[in-house]
PDB file of C-alpha atoms and ligand atoms in Angstrom:
ATOM      1  CA  MET A   1      -0.006   0.006   0.001  1.00  0.00           C
ATOM      2  CA  ALA A   2       1.335   3.453  -0.927  1.00  0.00           C
ATOM      3  CA  LEU A   3       2.387   5.727   1.930  1.00  0.00           C
ATOM      4  CA  VAL A   4       0.116   8.524   3.072  1.00  0.00           C
ATOM      5  CA  SER A   5       1.402  11.911   1.911  1.00  0.00           C
ATOM      6  CA  TYR A   6       1.361  14.915   4.332  1.00  0.00           C
ATOM      7  CA  GLY A   7       1.649  18.697   3.926  1.00  0.00           C
ATOM      8  CA  SER A   8       4.289  19.230   6.656  1.00  0.00           C
ATOM      9  CA  LEU A   9       6.706  17.329   8.867  1.00  0.00           C
ATOM     10  CA  GLU A  10       4.523  18.175  11.894  1.00  0.00           C
ATOM     11  CA  ALA A  11       1.369  16.839  10.137  1.00  0.00           C
ATOM     12  CA  ALA A  12       3.245  13.652   9.236  1.00  0.00           C
ATOM     13  CA  ILE A  13       4.388  13.162  12.841  1.00  0.00           C
ATOM     14  CA  LYS A  14       0.876  13.690  14.168  1.00  0.00           C
ATOM     15  CA  GLY A  15      -0.656  11.447  11.505  1.00  0.00           C
ATOM     16  CA  CYS A  16       1.740   8.604  12.170  1.00  0.00           C
ATOM     17  CA  PHE A  17       2.366   8.835  15.906  1.00  0.00           C
ATOM     18  CA  GLY A  18      -0.575  10.728  17.469  1.00  0.00           C
ATOM     19  CA  GLU A  19      -2.025  14.230  17.730  1.00  0.00           C
ATOM     20  CA  ASP A  20      -0.087  15.146  20.877  1.00  0.00           C
ATOM     21  CA  VAL A  21       3.345  14.104  19.544  1.00  0.00           C
ATOM     22  CA  ARG A  22       5.773  16.947  18.770  1.00  0.00           C
ATOM     23  CA  ILE A  23       9.249  17.277  17.310  1.00  0.00           C
ATOM     24  CA  GLU A  24      11.643  17.999  20.226  1.00  0.00           C
ATOM     25  CA  ASP A  25      14.875  18.082  18.298  1.00  0.00           C
ATOM     26  CA  ASN A  26      16.131  17.783  14.721  1.00  0.00           C
ATOM     27  CA  ARG A  27      19.692  16.430  14.359  1.00  0.00           C
ATOM     28  CA  TYR A  28      21.505  16.532  11.045  1.00  0.00           C
ATOM     29  CA  VAL A  29      22.834  13.149   9.855  1.00  0.00           C
ATOM     30  CA  SER A  30      25.863  13.294   7.545  1.00  0.00           C
ATOM     31  CA  GLY A  31      26.852  10.861   4.824  1.00  0.00           C
ATOM     32  CA  GLY A  32      24.271  11.316   2.069  1.00  0.00           C
ATOM     33  CA  ASP A  33      25.264  12.054  -1.506  1.00  0.00           C
ATOM     34  CA  ILE A  34      22.050  13.476  -2.829  1.00  0.00           C
ATOM     35  CA  ASN A  35      19.650  14.308  -0.017  1.00  0.00           C
ATOM     36  CA  ASP A  36      19.736  15.958   3.411  1.00  0.00           C
ATOM     37  CA  ALA A  37      19.122  13.611   6.279  1.00  0.00           C
ATOM     38  CA  SER A  38      18.145  14.126   9.889  1.00  0.00           C
ATOM     39  CA  CYS A  39      17.057  12.289  12.985  1.00  0.00           C
ATOM     40  CA  LEU A  40      13.929  13.770  14.615  1.00  0.00           C
ATOM     41  CA  LEU A  41      13.583  13.242  18.349  1.00  0.00           C
ATOM     42  CA  LEU A  42       9.888  13.118  19.212  1.00  0.00           C
ATOM     43  CA  SER A  43       8.147  14.025  22.475  1.00  0.00           C
ATOM     44  CA  SER A  44       7.109  10.385  22.692  1.00  0.00           C
ATOM     45  CA  ASN A  45      10.831   9.491  22.909  1.00  0.00           C
ATOM     46  CA  ARG A  46      10.789   7.831  19.520  1.00  0.00           C
ATOM     47  CA  LYS A  47      13.453   8.741  16.964  1.00  0.00           C
ATOM     48  CA  VAL A  48      12.561   8.901  13.264  1.00  0.00           C
ATOM     49  CA  PHE A  49      14.824   9.281  10.267  1.00  0.00           C
ATOM     50  CA  VAL A  50      13.889  11.856   7.629  1.00  0.00           C
ATOM     51  CA  LYS A  51      15.449  12.348   4.185  1.00  0.00           C
ATOM     52  CA  SER A  52      14.656  15.640   2.473  1.00  0.00           C
ATOM     53  CA  ASN A  53      15.322  17.455  -0.769  1.00  0.00           C
ATOM     54  CA  SER A  54      13.900  20.414  -2.668  1.00  0.00           C
ATOM     55  CA  ILE A  55      10.191  20.313  -3.530  1.00  0.00           C
ATOM     56  CA  LYS A  56      10.974  19.830  -7.227  1.00  0.00           C
ATOM     57  CA  ASN A  57      12.783  16.571  -6.349  1.00  0.00           C
ATOM     58  CA  ALA A  58       9.786  15.025  -4.540  1.00  0.00           C
ATOM     59  CA  ASP A  59       9.826  12.213  -7.125  1.00  0.00           C
ATOM     60  CA  PHE A  60      13.138  10.944  -5.669  1.00  0.00           C
ATOM     61  CA  PHE A  61      11.215   9.882  -2.588  1.00  0.00           C
ATOM     62  CA  ASP A  62       8.306   8.300  -4.473  1.00  0.00           C
ATOM     63  CA  ALA A  63      10.892   6.242  -6.308  1.00  0.00           C
ATOM     64  CA  GLU A  64      12.766   5.360  -3.091  1.00  0.00           C
ATOM     65  CA  GLU A  65       9.512   4.375  -1.427  1.00  0.00           C
ATOM     66  CA  LYS A  66       8.627   1.982  -4.272  1.00  0.00           C
ATOM     67  CA  GLY A  67      12.096   0.445  -4.227  1.00  0.00           C
ATOM     68  CA  LEU A  68      12.174  -0.095  -0.468  1.00  0.00           C
ATOM     69  CA  ALA A  69       8.605  -1.424  -0.533  1.00  0.00           C
ATOM     70  CA  ALA A  70       9.507  -3.933  -3.281  1.00  0.00           C
ATOM     71  CA  ILE A  71      12.514  -5.189  -1.340  1.00  0.00           C
ATOM     72  CA  ALA A  72      10.425  -5.433   1.857  1.00  0.00           C
ATOM     73  CA  ALA A  73       7.725  -7.346  -0.062  1.00  0.00           C
ATOM     74  CA  THR A  74      10.175 -10.162  -0.765  1.00  0.00           C
ATOM     75  CA  GLY A  75      10.282 -10.829   3.007  1.00  0.00           C
ATOM     76  CA  THR A  76      13.932 -11.811   2.736  1.00  0.00           C
ATOM     77  CA  ILE A  77      16.037  -8.940   4.116  1.00  0.00           C
ATOM     78  CA  LYS A  78      15.526  -5.949   6.392  1.00  0.00           C
ATOM     79  CA  THR A  79      14.700  -2.454   5.170  1.00  0.00           C
ATOM     80  CA  PRO A  80      13.717   0.516   7.353  1.00  0.00           C
ATOM     81  CA  LYS A  81       9.979   0.626   8.044  1.00  0.00           C
ATOM     82  CA  LEU A  82       8.437   3.463   6.056  1.00  0.00           C
ATOM     83  CA  PHE A  83       6.173   5.956   7.903  1.00  0.00           C
ATOM     84  CA  SER A  84       5.193   8.752   5.514  1.00  0.00           C
ATOM     85  CA  LYS A  85       6.273  11.163   2.827  1.00  0.00           C
ATOM     86  CA  GLY A  86       5.205  14.607   1.789  1.00  0.00           C
ATOM     87  CA  VAL A  87       5.951  18.168   0.730  1.00  0.00           C
ATOM     88  CA  ASP A  88       6.488  20.783   3.454  1.00  0.00           C
ATOM     89  CA  ARG A  89       5.955  24.168   1.718  1.00  0.00           C
ATOM     90  CA  VAL A  90       6.979  26.211   4.780  1.00  0.00           C
ATOM     91  CA  ARG A  91      10.351  24.477   4.946  1.00  0.00           C
ATOM     92  CA  GLY A  92      10.524  24.263   1.144  1.00  0.00           C
ATOM     93  CA  ILE A  93      11.245  20.522   1.203  1.00  0.00           C
ATOM     94  CA  SER A  94       9.947  17.169   0.055  1.00  0.00           C
ATOM     95  CA  PHE A  95      10.584  14.368   2.504  1.00  0.00           C
ATOM     96  CA  LEU A  96      10.508  10.630   3.226  1.00  0.00           C
ATOM     97  CA  MET A  97      10.132   9.573   6.874  1.00  0.00           C
ATOM     98  CA  MET A  98      11.191   6.136   8.063  1.00  0.00           C
ATOM     99  CA  GLU A  99      12.465   4.065  10.959  1.00  0.00           C
ATOM    100  CA  MET A 100      15.750   5.297  12.412  1.00  0.00           C
ATOM    101  CA  ILE A 101      18.223   2.421  12.342  1.00  0.00           C
ATOM    102  CA  ASP A 102      20.555   2.580  15.350  1.00  0.00           C
ATOM    103  CA  ALA A 103      23.907   1.272  14.279  1.00  0.00           C
ATOM    104  CA  GLY A 104      25.090  -1.932  15.904  1.00  0.00           C
ATOM    105  CA  ARG A 105      28.321  -3.860  15.656  1.00  0.00           C
ATOM    106  CA  GLY A 106      28.867  -5.766  12.466  1.00  0.00           C
ATOM    107  CA  SER A 107      30.591  -9.124  12.685  1.00  0.00           C
ATOM    108  CA  GLU A 108      31.561 -11.865  10.285  1.00  0.00           C
ATOM    109  CA  ASP A 109      28.275 -13.559  11.225  1.00  0.00           C
ATOM    110  CA  SER A 110      26.436 -10.380  10.166  1.00  0.00           C
ATOM    111  CA  MET A 111      28.071 -10.552   6.768  1.00  0.00           C
ATOM    112  CA  ARG A 112      27.352 -14.259   6.429  1.00  0.00           C
ATOM    113  CA  ALA A 113      23.670 -13.700   7.201  1.00  0.00           C
ATOM    114  CA  PHE A 114      23.669 -10.728   4.786  1.00  0.00           C
ATOM    115  CA  GLY A 115      25.036 -13.002   2.001  1.00  0.00           C
ATOM    116  CA  HIS A 116      22.267 -15.543   2.653  1.00  0.00           C
ATOM    117  CA  GLU A 117      19.576 -12.865   2.781  1.00  0.00           C
ATOM    118  CA  LEU A 118      20.670 -11.154  -0.407  1.00  0.00           C
ATOM    119  CA  ALA A 119      20.724 -14.530  -2.196  1.00  0.00           C
ATOM    120  CA  ALA A 120      17.149 -15.111  -0.955  1.00  0.00           C
ATOM    121  CA  MET A 121      16.110 -11.655  -2.197  1.00  0.00           C
ATOM    122  CA  HIS A 122      17.676 -12.441  -5.579  1.00  0.00           C
ATOM    123  CA  SER A 123      15.726 -15.727  -5.674  1.00  0.00           C
ATOM    124  CA  ALA A 124      12.302 -14.214  -4.856  1.00  0.00           C
ATOM    125  CA  ASP A 125       9.473 -14.185  -7.380  1.00  0.00           C
ATOM    126  CA  THR A 126       9.600 -10.955  -9.417  1.00  0.00           C
ATOM    127  CA  SER A 127       6.311 -11.023 -11.346  1.00  0.00           C
ATOM    128  CA  ARG A 128       4.706  -8.293  -9.210  1.00  0.00           C
ATOM    129  CA  PHE A 129       7.578  -5.856  -9.749  1.00  0.00           C
ATOM    130  CA  VAL A 130       7.289  -5.550 -13.544  1.00  0.00           C
ATOM    131  CA  ASN A 131       3.991  -4.844 -15.321  1.00  0.00           C
ATOM    132  CA  PHE A 132       4.858  -6.750 -18.506  1.00  0.00           C
ATOM    133  CA  GLY A 133       8.080  -8.223 -19.849  1.00  0.00           C
ATOM    134  CA  LYS A 134      10.616  -9.863 -17.582  1.00  0.00           C
ATOM    135  CA  PHE A 135      13.102  -7.112 -16.736  1.00  0.00           C
ATOM    136  CA  GLY A 136      12.442  -3.538 -15.562  1.00  0.00           C
ATOM    137  CA  PHE A 137      10.368  -2.114 -12.774  1.00  0.00           C
ATOM    138  CA  VAL A 138       6.913  -0.705 -12.060  1.00  0.00           C
ATOM    139  CA  ARG A 139       8.302   2.811 -12.499  1.00  0.00           C
ATOM    140  CA  ASP A 140      11.437   4.652 -13.544  1.00  0.00           C
ATOM    141  CA  ASN A 141      13.668   5.653 -10.654  1.00  0.00           C
ATOM    142  CA  TYR A 142      17.069   7.264  -9.985  1.00  0.00           C
ATOM    143  CA  ILE A 143      20.669   6.143  -9.717  1.00  0.00           C
ATOM    144  CA  GLY A 144      22.208   8.881  -7.581  1.00  0.00           C
ATOM    145  CA  ALA A 145      20.665  12.005  -9.090  1.00  0.00           C
ATOM    146  CA  SER A 146      20.399  10.523 -12.627  1.00  0.00           C
ATOM    147  CA  LYS A 147      17.183   9.231 -14.074  1.00  0.00           C
ATOM    148  CA  GLN A 148      17.137   5.432 -14.384  1.00  0.00           C
ATOM    149  CA  ILE A 149      14.816   4.086 -17.072  1.00  0.00           C
ATOM    150  CA  ASN A 150      13.000   0.845 -16.218  1.00  0.00           C
ATOM    151  CA  THR A 151      10.833   0.221 -19.264  1.00  0.00           C
ATOM    152  CA  PRO A 152      10.110  -3.529 -19.213  1.00  0.00           C
ATOM    153  CA  LYS A 153      11.985  -5.719 -21.702  1.00  0.00           C
ATOM    154  CA  ASP A 154      11.916  -9.448 -22.401  1.00  0.00           C
ATOM    155  CA  THR A 155      15.653  -9.980 -22.394  1.00  0.00           C
ATOM    156  CA  TRP A 156      18.306  -8.912 -19.908  1.00  0.00           C
ATOM    157  CA  THR A 157      20.835  -7.962 -22.578  1.00  0.00           C
ATOM    158  CA  GLY A 158      18.181  -5.831 -24.343  1.00  0.00           C
ATOM    159  CA  PHE A 159      17.292  -4.178 -21.059  1.00  0.00           C
ATOM    160  CA  PHE A 160      20.900  -3.525 -20.106  1.00  0.00           C
ATOM    161  CA  ARG A 161      21.631  -2.071 -23.545  1.00  0.00           C
ATOM    162  CA  GLN A 162      18.586   0.167 -23.929  1.00  0.00           C
ATOM    163  CA  CYS A 163      17.805   1.147 -20.361  1.00  0.00           C
ATOM    164  CA  ARG A 164      21.245   1.160 -18.765  1.00  0.00           C
ATOM    165  CA  LEU A 165      24.333   1.687 -20.984  1.00  0.00           C
ATOM    166  CA  GLU A 166      22.782   3.524 -23.967  1.00  0.00           C
ATOM    167  CA  PRO A 167      21.314   6.478 -21.960  1.00  0.00           C
ATOM    168  CA  GLN A 168      24.533   6.854 -19.921  1.00  0.00           C
ATOM    169  CA  PHE A 169      26.726   6.718 -23.064  1.00  0.00           C
ATOM    170  CA  LYS A 170      24.497   9.318 -24.733  1.00  0.00           C
ATOM    171  CA  ALA A 171      24.872  11.652 -21.761  1.00  0.00           C
ATOM    172  CA  ALA A 172      28.694  11.045 -21.709  1.00  0.00           C
ATOM    173  CA  GLU A 173      29.174  11.982 -25.399  1.00  0.00           C
ATOM    174  CA  ARG A 174      30.318  15.446 -24.326  1.00  0.00           C
ATOM    175  CA  TYR A 175      33.397  13.744 -22.848  1.00  0.00           C
ATOM    176  CA  PHE A 176      34.009  11.339 -25.760  1.00  0.00           C
ATOM    177  CA  ASP A 177      35.895  11.941 -29.013  1.00  0.00           C
ATOM    178  CA  LYS A 178      34.628  10.413 -32.287  1.00  0.00           C
ATOM    179  CA  ASP A 179      36.638   7.188 -31.810  1.00  0.00           C
ATOM    180  CA  MET A 180      35.239   6.672 -28.360  1.00  0.00           C
ATOM    181  CA  ILE A 181      31.670   7.263 -29.574  1.00  0.00           C
ATOM    182  CA  ARG A 182      32.251   4.584 -32.234  1.00  0.00           C
ATOM    183  CA  ALA A 183      33.766   2.206 -29.681  1.00  0.00           C
ATOM    184  CA  ALA A 184      30.762   2.691 -27.386  1.00  0.00           C
ATOM    185  CA  VAL A 185      28.418   1.784 -30.266  1.00  0.00           C
ATOM    186  CA  ARG A 186      30.499  -1.359 -30.997  1.00  0.00           C
ATOM    187  CA  LEU A 187      30.325  -2.387 -27.367  1.00  0.00           C
ATOM    188  CA  LEU A 188      26.533  -1.984 -27.356  1.00  0.00           C
ATOM    189  CA  ASP A 189      26.355  -4.110 -30.525  1.00  0.00           C
ATOM    190  CA  ARG A 190      28.391  -6.872 -28.875  1.00  0.00           C
ATOM    191  CA  LEU A 191      26.398  -7.047 -25.630  1.00  0.00           C
ATOM    192  CA  ASP A 192      24.496 -10.193 -26.681  1.00  0.00           C
ATOM    193  CA  ASP A 193      27.864 -11.977 -26.818  1.00  0.00           C
ATOM    194  CA  LEU A 194      29.345 -10.355 -23.731  1.00  0.00           C
ATOM    195  CA  LEU A 195      26.431 -10.783 -21.319  1.00  0.00           C
ATOM    196  CA  VAL A 196      24.260 -13.837 -20.518  1.00  0.00           C
ATOM    197  CA  GLU A 197      20.601 -14.179 -19.663  1.00  0.00           C
ATOM    198  CA  PRO A 198      20.080 -15.119 -15.997  1.00  0.00           C
ATOM    199  CA  ASP A 199      18.556 -18.456 -14.984  1.00  0.00           C
ATOM    200  CA  HIS A 200      15.712 -16.382 -13.555  1.00  0.00           C
ATOM    201  CA  PRO A 201      15.139 -12.606 -13.174  1.00  0.00           C
ATOM    202  CA  SER A 202      15.956 -11.095  -9.740  1.00  0.00           C
ATOM    203  CA  LEU A 203      14.805  -8.073  -7.842  1.00  0.00           C
ATOM    204  CA  ILE A 204      18.089  -6.259  -7.247  1.00  0.00           C
ATOM    205  CA  HIS A 205      19.018  -3.333  -5.003  1.00  0.00           C
ATOM    206  CA  GLY A 206      20.630  -1.573  -7.935  1.00  0.00           C
ATOM    207  CA  ASP A 207      23.141   0.607  -6.042  1.00  0.00           C
ATOM    208  CA  LEU A 208      24.727  -1.846  -3.626  1.00  0.00           C
ATOM    209  CA  TRP A 209      27.923  -0.217  -2.400  1.00  0.00           C
ATOM    210  CA  SER A 210      29.028  -0.309   1.245  1.00  0.00           C
ATOM    211  CA  GLY A 211      27.261   2.978   2.053  1.00  0.00           C
ATOM    212  CA  ASN A 212      23.885   1.522   1.131  1.00  0.00           C
ATOM    213  CA  TYR A 213      23.496  -1.032   3.876  1.00  0.00           C
ATOM    214  CA  LEU A 214      23.522  -0.493   7.636  1.00  0.00           C
ATOM    215  CA  ILE A 215      24.139  -3.000  10.406  1.00  0.00           C
ATOM    216  CA  ASP A 216      21.431  -2.584  13.082  1.00  0.00           C
ATOM    217  CA  ALA A 217      21.540  -3.171  16.836  1.00  0.00           C
ATOM    218  CA  GLN A 218      20.754  -6.872  16.283  1.00  0.00           C
ATOM    219  CA  GLY A 219      23.726  -7.193  13.963  1.00  0.00           C
ATOM    220  CA  SER A 220      21.523  -7.608  10.889  1.00  0.00           C
ATOM    221  CA  ALA A 221      22.077  -5.906   7.536  1.00  0.00           C
ATOM    222  CA  VAL A 222      19.427  -3.334   6.557  1.00  0.00           C
ATOM    223  CA  LEU A 223      19.270  -2.235   2.907  1.00  0.00           C
ATOM    224  CA  ILE A 224      18.787   1.487   2.343  1.00  0.00           C
ATOM    225  CA  ASP A 225      18.657   3.870  -0.637  1.00  0.00           C
ATOM    226  CA  PRO A 226      17.913   1.415  -3.438  1.00  0.00           C
ATOM    227  CA  ALA A 227      17.746   1.992  -7.204  1.00  0.00           C
ATOM    228  CA  ALA A 228      15.741  -1.230  -7.404  1.00  0.00           C
ATOM    229  CA  TYR A 229      14.631  -3.077 -10.507  1.00  0.00           C
ATOM    230  CA  VAL A 230      14.298  -6.577 -11.855  1.00  0.00           C
ATOM    231  CA  GLY A 231      17.505  -7.574 -13.608  1.00  0.00           C
ATOM    232  CA  HIS A 232      20.406  -9.967 -13.382  1.00  0.00           C
ATOM    233  CA  ALA A 233      21.518 -10.697  -9.799  1.00  0.00           C
ATOM    234  CA  GLU A 234      25.154 -10.526 -10.784  1.00  0.00           C
ATOM    235  CA  ALA A 235      24.785  -6.778 -11.477  1.00  0.00           C
ATOM    236  CA  ASP A 236      24.248  -6.320  -7.713  1.00  0.00           C
ATOM    237  CA  ILE A 237      27.253  -8.459  -6.839  1.00  0.00           C
ATOM    238  CA  ALA A 238      29.403  -6.544  -9.356  1.00  0.00           C
ATOM    239  CA  MET A 239      28.487  -3.269  -7.654  1.00  0.00           C
ATOM    240  CA  THR A 240      29.613  -4.642  -4.266  1.00  0.00           C
ATOM    241  CA  GLU A 241      33.054  -5.058  -5.860  1.00  0.00           C
ATOM    242  CA  LEU A 242      33.334  -1.649  -7.559  1.00  0.00           C
ATOM    243  CA  PHE A 243      34.615   0.527  -4.710  1.00  0.00           C
ATOM    244  CA  GLY A 244      36.312  -2.146  -2.557  1.00  0.00           C
ATOM    245  CA  ARG A 245      34.797  -5.508  -1.753  1.00  0.00           C
ATOM    246  CA  PHE A 246      32.474  -6.685   1.020  1.00  0.00           C
ATOM    247  CA  SER A 247      33.956  -9.372   3.314  1.00  0.00           C
ATOM    248  CA  ASP A 248      34.760 -12.840   1.960  1.00  0.00           C
ATOM    249  CA  ARG A 249      32.185 -14.295   4.373  1.00  0.00           C
ATOM    250  CA  PHE A 250      29.480 -12.372   2.531  1.00  0.00           C
ATOM    251  CA  TYR A 251      30.457 -13.776  -0.900  1.00  0.00           C
ATOM    252  CA  ASP A 252      30.902 -17.352   0.438  1.00  0.00           C
ATOM    253  CA  ALA A 253      27.455 -17.257   2.048  1.00  0.00           C
ATOM    254  CA  TYR A 254      25.881 -15.738  -1.062  1.00  0.00           C
ATOM    255  CA  ARG A 255      27.320 -18.444  -3.325  1.00  0.00           C
ATOM    256  CA  GLU A 256      26.247 -21.224  -0.936  1.00  0.00           C
ATOM    257  CA  LYS A 257      22.636 -20.219  -1.644  1.00  0.00           C
ATOM    258  CA  LYS A 258      23.005 -18.866  -5.186  1.00  0.00           C
ATOM    259  CA  PRO A 259      26.025 -19.958  -7.191  1.00  0.00           C
ATOM    260  CA  MET A 260      27.336 -17.436  -9.706  1.00  0.00           C
ATOM    261  CA  GLN A 261      26.836 -18.229 -13.399  1.00  0.00           C
ATOM    262  CA  GLU A 262      30.016 -19.214 -15.137  1.00  0.00           C
ATOM    263  CA  GLY A 263      32.035 -16.318 -16.550  1.00  0.00           C
ATOM    264  CA  TYR A 264      30.773 -13.716 -14.032  1.00  0.00           C
ATOM    265  CA  SER A 265      34.205 -12.183 -13.550  1.00  0.00           C
ATOM    266  CA  ASP A 266      34.367 -11.404 -17.299  1.00  0.00           C
ATOM    267  CA  ARG A 267      31.026  -9.584 -17.101  1.00  0.00           C
ATOM    268  CA  ARG A 268      31.616  -7.684 -13.849  1.00  0.00           C
ATOM    269  CA  GLN A 269      33.299  -4.678 -15.493  1.00  0.00           C
ATOM    270  CA  ILE A 270      30.485  -4.319 -18.013  1.00  0.00           C
ATOM    271  CA  TYR A 271      27.899  -4.059 -15.248  1.00  0.00           C
ATOM    272  CA  ASN A 272      30.096  -1.596 -13.388  1.00  0.00           C
ATOM    273  CA  LEU A 273      30.667   0.425 -16.570  1.00  0.00           C
ATOM    274  CA  TYR A 274      27.086   1.595 -16.033  1.00  0.00           C
ATOM    275  CA  HIS A 275      27.896   3.015 -12.594  1.00  0.00           C
ATOM    276  CA  LEU A 276      31.257   4.446 -13.675  1.00  0.00           C
ATOM    277  CA  THR A 277      29.655   6.232 -16.647  1.00  0.00           C
ATOM    278  CA  ASN A 278      26.965   7.533 -14.320  1.00  0.00           C
ATOM    279  CA  HIS A 279      29.701   8.870 -12.011  1.00  0.00           C
ATOM    280  CA  LEU A 280      31.345  10.469 -15.053  1.00  0.00           C
ATOM    281  CA  ASN A 281      28.055  12.152 -15.936  1.00  0.00           C
ATOM    282  CA  LEU A 282      27.336  13.258 -12.357  1.00  0.00           C
ATOM    283  CA  PHE A 283      30.759  14.066 -10.947  1.00  0.00           C
ATOM    284  CA  GLY A 284      32.969  14.789 -13.953  1.00  0.00           C
ATOM    285  CA  ALA A 285      36.102  13.817 -15.798  1.00  0.00           C
ATOM    286  CA  GLY A 286      37.846  12.084 -12.858  1.00  0.00           C
ATOM    287  CA  TYR A 287      36.006   8.954 -14.052  1.00  0.00           C
ATOM    288  CA  LEU A 288      36.803   9.374 -17.750  1.00  0.00           C
ATOM    289  CA  HIS A 289      39.859   7.129 -17.843  1.00  0.00           C
ATOM    290  CA  SER A 290      38.091   4.179 -16.115  1.00  0.00           C
ATOM    291  CA  VAL A 291      35.143   4.552 -18.492  1.00  0.00           C
ATOM    292  CA  THR A 292      37.126   4.786 -21.726  1.00  0.00           C
ATOM    293  CA  SER A 293      39.541   1.997 -20.834  1.00  0.00           C
ATOM    294  CA  THR A 294      36.631  -0.365 -20.091  1.00  0.00           C
ATOM    295  CA  ILE A 295      34.860   0.606 -23.349  1.00  0.00           C
ATOM    296  CA  ARG A 296      38.074   0.000 -25.312  1.00  0.00           C
ATOM    297  CA  ARG A 297      38.600  -3.356 -23.608  1.00  0.00           C
ATOM    298  CA  TYR A 298      35.174  -4.709 -24.536  1.00  0.00           C
ATOM    299  CA  ALA A 299      34.415  -2.892 -27.774  1.00  0.00           C
ATOM    300  CA  GLY A 300      36.313  -5.466 -29.853  1.00  0.00           C
TER     301      GLY A 300
HETATM  302  P1  ADP B 401      21.430   9.747  -0.067  1.00  0.00           P
HETATM  303  O1  ADP B 401      20.134   9.357  -0.706  1.00  0.00           O
HETATM  304  O2  ADP B 401      21.638  11.216   0.009  1.00  0.00           O
HETATM  305  O3  ADP B 401      22.630   9.016  -0.618  1.00  0.00           O
HETATM  306  P2  ADP B 401      21.351   7.899   2.206  1.00  0.00           P
HETATM  307  O4  ADP B 401      20.042   7.207   2.100  1.00  0.00           O
HETATM  308  O5  ADP B 401      22.525   7.103   1.701  1.00  0.00           O
HETATM  309  O6  ADP B 401      21.306   9.325   1.480  1.00  0.00           O
HETATM  310  O7  ADP B 401      21.546   8.301   3.719  1.00  0.00           O
HETATM  311  C1  ADP B 401      22.207   9.454   4.239  1.00  0.00           C
HETATM  312  C2  ADP B 401      22.861   9.106   5.561  1.00  0.00           C
HETATM  313  O8  ADP B 401      21.884   8.643   6.500  1.00  0.00           O
HETATM  314  C3  ADP B 401      23.907   7.999   5.469  1.00  0.00           C
HETATM  315  O9  ADP B 401      24.932   8.269   6.411  1.00  0.00           O
HETATM  316  C4  ADP B 401      23.144   6.760   5.879  1.00  0.00           C
HETATM  317  O10 ADP B 401      23.963   5.782   6.471  1.00  0.00           O
HETATM  318  C5  ADP B 401      22.133   7.312   6.929  1.00  0.00           C
HETATM  319  N1  ADP B 401      20.859   6.563   6.904  1.00  0.00           N
HETATM  320  C6  ADP B 401      20.096   6.297   5.833  1.00  0.00           C
HETATM  321  N2  ADP B 401      18.928   5.704   6.176  1.00  0.00           N
HETATM  322  C7  ADP B 401      18.976   5.609   7.522  1.00  0.00           C
HETATM  323  C8  ADP B 401      18.061   5.092   8.525  1.00  0.00           C
HETATM  324  N3  ADP B 401      16.864   4.589   8.153  1.00  0.00           N
HETATM  325  N4  ADP B 401      18.442   5.150   9.818  1.00  0.00           N
HETATM  326  C9  ADP B 401      19.623   5.683  10.182  1.00  0.00           C
HETATM  327  N5  ADP B 401      20.524   6.213   9.326  1.00  0.00           N
HETATM  328  C10 ADP B 401      20.209   6.184   8.018  1.00  0.00           C
END
C-alpha cells in the first residue's frame, strides 16, 4: 500500500504517531550524496529518520519508497519501516520519513547472514515488480541524481543495452571523441555476446555499495537507498566489488545459496561500466579514464 502523503513534517508526525506528539529536536545526519538527512527526536521518545530534498525533487522519494517497498515485499532482508512522505511548503522541502536504524556492531556472522539474505532476495518471485516483460520495474527511478529508465523488456541484454548503458553513453558523449563514440556503439552491438541471460530474473538493489547497507543493533544488515529493478543478480554483486569488496564471508554465504553463473568475472566490469559512466556524468572527468579503458577493452 502506498504511503500517506502529508503537507508538513509536523502533520506527518501527528498522523503517524498521534495528535499530541511533537518534534523536540532535529539532528542533522551526515553521509548522504544526494539528499539531506536528519534524525527527529519526538516528544514520545521515539526517533525517526527523515530524508529531504527540494520540492521539485519530490519524485526521488516516491521512487525510493517503491524500491524499499519492493525489497520489503520479498520478505527476505531488512529495510527501514516506512512511515510517511510529503511536501512541506513552509520548509521548502519534500521528505521521506522512516524508521531510524541505530547502528550496531557488524561481525563476520552479520556478513554471512547478509550474504544468505541477499541470495534469498535475488531468488524471490519478481512477477509483481514488472507490469509486463521480464526485466524492468513498475516505475522509472534514480541512480544517484540521474534518471534510471525501467521500461520492461523481455531480455536482460536488451534491457541492459537500452535502459542502462545507452542512456549513460549518450549523456557522456560530451566527454568522448569520435573514436570513443564509435567504440561505445561497437560495445553496445556486442552485448548479446558479452552478457548472458540469468537463470531467472531477480529483484536487485541496484546501487549496492558499502554505504547503502547499515548493520542494526541486532547485527543484521538493513538495505537502504535502493535503485531497485528486476535484472540480473550478478549486477548487484558486481556493484559490491566496484569501490572495494564486502567481506569474503558475505560472498561465500551468497554463493552457498545462489552460485554465480560461469564467466561472471568477465562480465563484472560491463555491469560496473554503467555506474562508472553515471559517475562520469554526475561528478565529472575524474572517471573518464576508467570509463574509456573499459569501453576499449570490450568494444572489440
Ligand atoms: P542519499 O540518498 O543522500 O545518498 P542515504 O540514504 O545514503 O542518502 O543516507 C544518508 C545518511 O543517513 C547515510 O549516512 C546513511 O547511512 C544514513 N541513513 C540512511 N537511512 C537511515 C536510517 N533509516 N536510519 C539511520 N541512518 C540512516
